[in-house]
Short mmCIF file of C-alpha atoms in Angstrom, two decimals:
data_model
loop_
_atom_site.label_atom_id
_atom_site.label_comp_id
_atom_site.label_asym_id
_atom_site.label_seq_id
_atom_site.Cartn_x
_atom_site.Cartn_y
_atom_site.Cartn_z
CA MET A 1 143.32 14.85 -10.86
CA THR A 2 140.52 14.73 -13.39
CA ALA A 3 138.44 17.14 -11.32
CA ALA A 4 141.08 19.84 -11.96
CA LYS A 5 140.20 19.69 -15.66
CA ILE A 6 136.52 20.49 -15.03
CA LEU A 7 136.34 24.27 -15.09
CA THR A 8 133.63 26.80 -14.40
CA LEU A 9 133.06 29.71 -16.75
CA GLU A 10 134.81 31.87 -14.16
CA GLN A 11 137.91 29.64 -14.05
CA LEU A 12 138.24 29.17 -17.80
CA PRO A 13 139.72 32.57 -18.81
CA ALA A 14 142.78 32.19 -16.53
CA ARG A 15 143.51 28.70 -17.90
CA LEU A 16 143.15 29.94 -21.48
CA ALA A 17 145.43 32.91 -20.78
CA ALA A 18 148.13 30.63 -19.36
CA TRP A 19 148.00 28.38 -22.40
CA ARG A 20 148.11 31.33 -24.79
CA ALA A 21 151.04 32.85 -22.88
CA ALA A 22 152.88 29.56 -23.47
CA GLY A 23 152.15 29.85 -27.20
CA GLU A 24 149.79 26.88 -27.21
CA ARG A 25 147.17 26.35 -29.91
CA ILE A 26 143.67 25.87 -28.45
CA VAL A 27 141.15 23.51 -30.03
CA PHE A 28 137.46 23.56 -29.08
CA THR A 29 134.66 21.08 -29.62
CA ASN A 30 131.39 20.37 -27.90
CA GLY A 31 128.73 17.75 -27.40
CA CYS A 32 126.56 15.74 -25.03
CA PHE A 33 128.89 12.72 -24.76
CA ASP A 34 126.19 10.79 -22.94
CA LEU A 35 127.60 7.27 -23.27
CA LEU A 36 131.28 7.46 -24.10
CA HIS A 37 132.12 5.04 -26.93
CA LEU A 38 134.82 4.37 -29.52
CA GLY A 39 133.41 6.99 -31.88
CA HIS A 40 133.74 9.68 -29.20
CA VAL A 41 137.25 8.64 -28.19
CA ASP A 42 138.47 8.57 -31.80
CA TYR A 43 136.84 11.94 -32.56
CA LEU A 44 138.27 13.65 -29.48
CA GLU A 45 141.72 12.20 -30.07
CA LYS A 46 141.67 13.52 -33.66
CA ALA A 47 140.47 16.92 -32.46
CA ARG A 48 143.28 17.18 -29.90
CA ALA A 49 145.86 16.32 -32.59
CA LEU A 50 144.93 19.61 -34.31
CA GLY A 51 146.44 21.71 -31.51
CA ASP A 52 148.14 21.75 -28.13
CA ARG A 53 145.08 21.95 -25.85
CA LEU A 54 141.56 20.57 -26.22
CA VAL A 55 138.65 22.31 -24.54
CA VAL A 56 135.37 20.38 -24.54
CA GLY A 57 132.09 22.20 -24.09
CA LEU A 58 129.71 19.73 -22.44
CA ASN A 59 125.95 20.20 -22.58
CA THR A 60 124.27 20.40 -19.18
CA ASP A 61 121.55 17.90 -18.35
CA ALA A 62 118.85 20.48 -19.14
CA SER A 63 120.31 21.29 -22.56
CA VAL A 64 120.71 17.58 -23.42
CA SER A 65 117.06 16.98 -22.47
CA ALA A 66 115.97 19.85 -24.71
CA LEU A 67 117.94 18.40 -27.65
CA LYS A 68 117.23 14.72 -27.04
CA PRO A 69 114.05 13.82 -25.15
CA GLY A 70 114.57 11.02 -22.61
CA ARG A 71 118.26 11.79 -22.23
CA PRO A 72 120.81 12.15 -20.80
CA LEU A 73 121.35 8.64 -19.50
CA GLN A 74 124.20 9.86 -17.29
CA ASP A 75 124.10 13.14 -15.38
CA GLU A 76 126.39 16.05 -16.20
CA THR A 77 128.68 15.36 -13.24
CA ALA A 78 129.35 11.81 -14.41
CA ARG A 79 129.76 12.88 -18.04
CA ALA A 80 132.19 15.66 -17.08
CA ARG A 81 134.29 13.34 -14.89
CA ILE A 82 134.49 10.70 -17.62
CA MET A 83 135.43 13.31 -20.23
CA ALA A 84 138.07 14.84 -17.96
CA ALA A 85 139.62 11.41 -17.39
CA LEU A 86 140.70 11.25 -21.03
CA ALA A 87 144.40 12.12 -21.38
CA PHE A 88 143.84 14.15 -24.55
CA VAL A 89 141.14 16.38 -23.01
CA ASP A 90 142.63 19.41 -21.24
CA ALA A 91 139.48 21.15 -20.01
CA VAL A 92 135.77 20.42 -19.71
CA VAL A 93 133.28 23.27 -19.34
CA LEU A 94 129.53 22.85 -18.94
CA PHE A 95 127.19 25.06 -20.93
CA GLY A 96 123.41 25.23 -20.70
CA GLU A 97 122.51 27.34 -23.71
CA ALA A 98 120.89 25.86 -26.82
CA THR A 99 124.20 26.28 -28.68
CA PRO A 100 127.81 26.70 -27.54
CA LEU A 101 128.16 30.12 -29.22
CA GLN A 102 128.70 32.06 -25.96
CA LEU A 103 131.32 29.55 -24.85
CA ILE A 104 133.07 29.73 -28.22
CA GLU A 105 133.11 33.54 -27.90
CA MET A 106 134.80 33.14 -24.52
CA VAL A 107 137.30 30.49 -25.62
CA GLN A 108 138.22 32.18 -28.93
CA PRO A 109 139.69 28.89 -30.17
CA ASP A 110 142.42 28.66 -32.77
CA VAL A 111 140.62 25.60 -34.14
CA LEU A 112 136.92 24.79 -33.93
CA VAL A 113 136.16 21.12 -34.63
CA LYS A 114 133.11 18.96 -35.24
CA GLY A 115 132.57 15.57 -36.85
CA ASP A 116 132.30 15.21 -40.60
CA ASP A 117 128.54 14.81 -40.28
CA TYR A 118 128.57 18.65 -40.17
CA SER A 119 129.35 21.06 -42.97
CA ILE A 120 131.66 23.95 -42.06
CA ASP A 121 128.89 26.52 -42.52
CA GLY A 122 126.62 24.42 -40.26
CA ILE A 123 129.02 24.56 -37.31
CA VAL A 124 127.92 27.02 -34.64
CA GLY A 125 130.61 29.69 -34.22
CA HIS A 126 132.31 29.10 -37.56
CA GLU A 127 132.06 32.77 -38.63
CA LEU A 128 133.48 34.00 -35.32
CA VAL A 129 136.50 31.67 -35.54
CA LEU A 130 137.17 32.27 -39.23
CA ASN A 131 136.86 36.05 -38.83
CA ARG A 132 139.63 36.07 -36.24
CA GLY A 133 141.91 33.96 -38.43
CA GLY A 134 141.23 30.58 -36.85
CA GLN A 135 140.36 27.31 -38.53
CA VAL A 136 137.07 25.43 -38.61
CA LEU A 137 137.57 21.76 -39.41
CA THR A 138 135.69 18.51 -39.50
CA VAL A 139 137.21 15.16 -38.64
CA PRO A 140 136.08 11.78 -39.92
CA LEU A 141 133.81 9.82 -37.63
CA VAL A 142 134.11 6.08 -37.03
CA ALA A 143 131.20 4.47 -38.84
CA GLY A 144 128.71 2.47 -36.82
CA TYR A 145 129.24 4.13 -33.43
CA SER A 146 126.69 6.42 -31.82
CA THR A 147 125.02 6.79 -28.47
CA SER A 148 121.62 6.35 -30.12
CA ARG A 149 122.77 3.06 -31.62
CA LEU A 150 124.05 1.86 -28.21
CA VAL A 151 120.76 2.78 -26.55
CA GLU A 152 118.78 0.94 -29.22
CA LYS A 153 121.01 -2.13 -28.91
CA ALA A 154 120.57 -2.14 -25.11
CA ARG A 155 116.79 -1.92 -25.48
CA GLN A 156 116.83 -5.04 -27.66
CA LEU A 157 118.58 -7.14 -24.97
#
């Protein structure tokens, strides 16, 4: 069933339209989510609580590599399947651009969310969402959890 949550850019508009027709509030976030850990799970769960549906923009392997040399550790297919397996994630969409702006323009979320390590004005797409009456929010991150920290810990073993 998780594969049904992984959508192409062509499939996404119909899913969004169905949710909007049902009056559902759409939340969007994005990231690499290379090694899923407690920090990710907590963050995504908090993001989903801000609306009825959570759409996750997932960086493609090429875009992760451009952002973080030597990564990803898991390929985009594995990362998408893992993300889609989470009960509070309703859709996963891969994007290969340097930022998720084009995907945010397509989704037109009611709520755009990032972790509290971002300022609102530093969140890509904030102006677009605010200008259409949506919300841009940050949620608290669980201290001490990051993929980089996990990778470093594994290297020390």
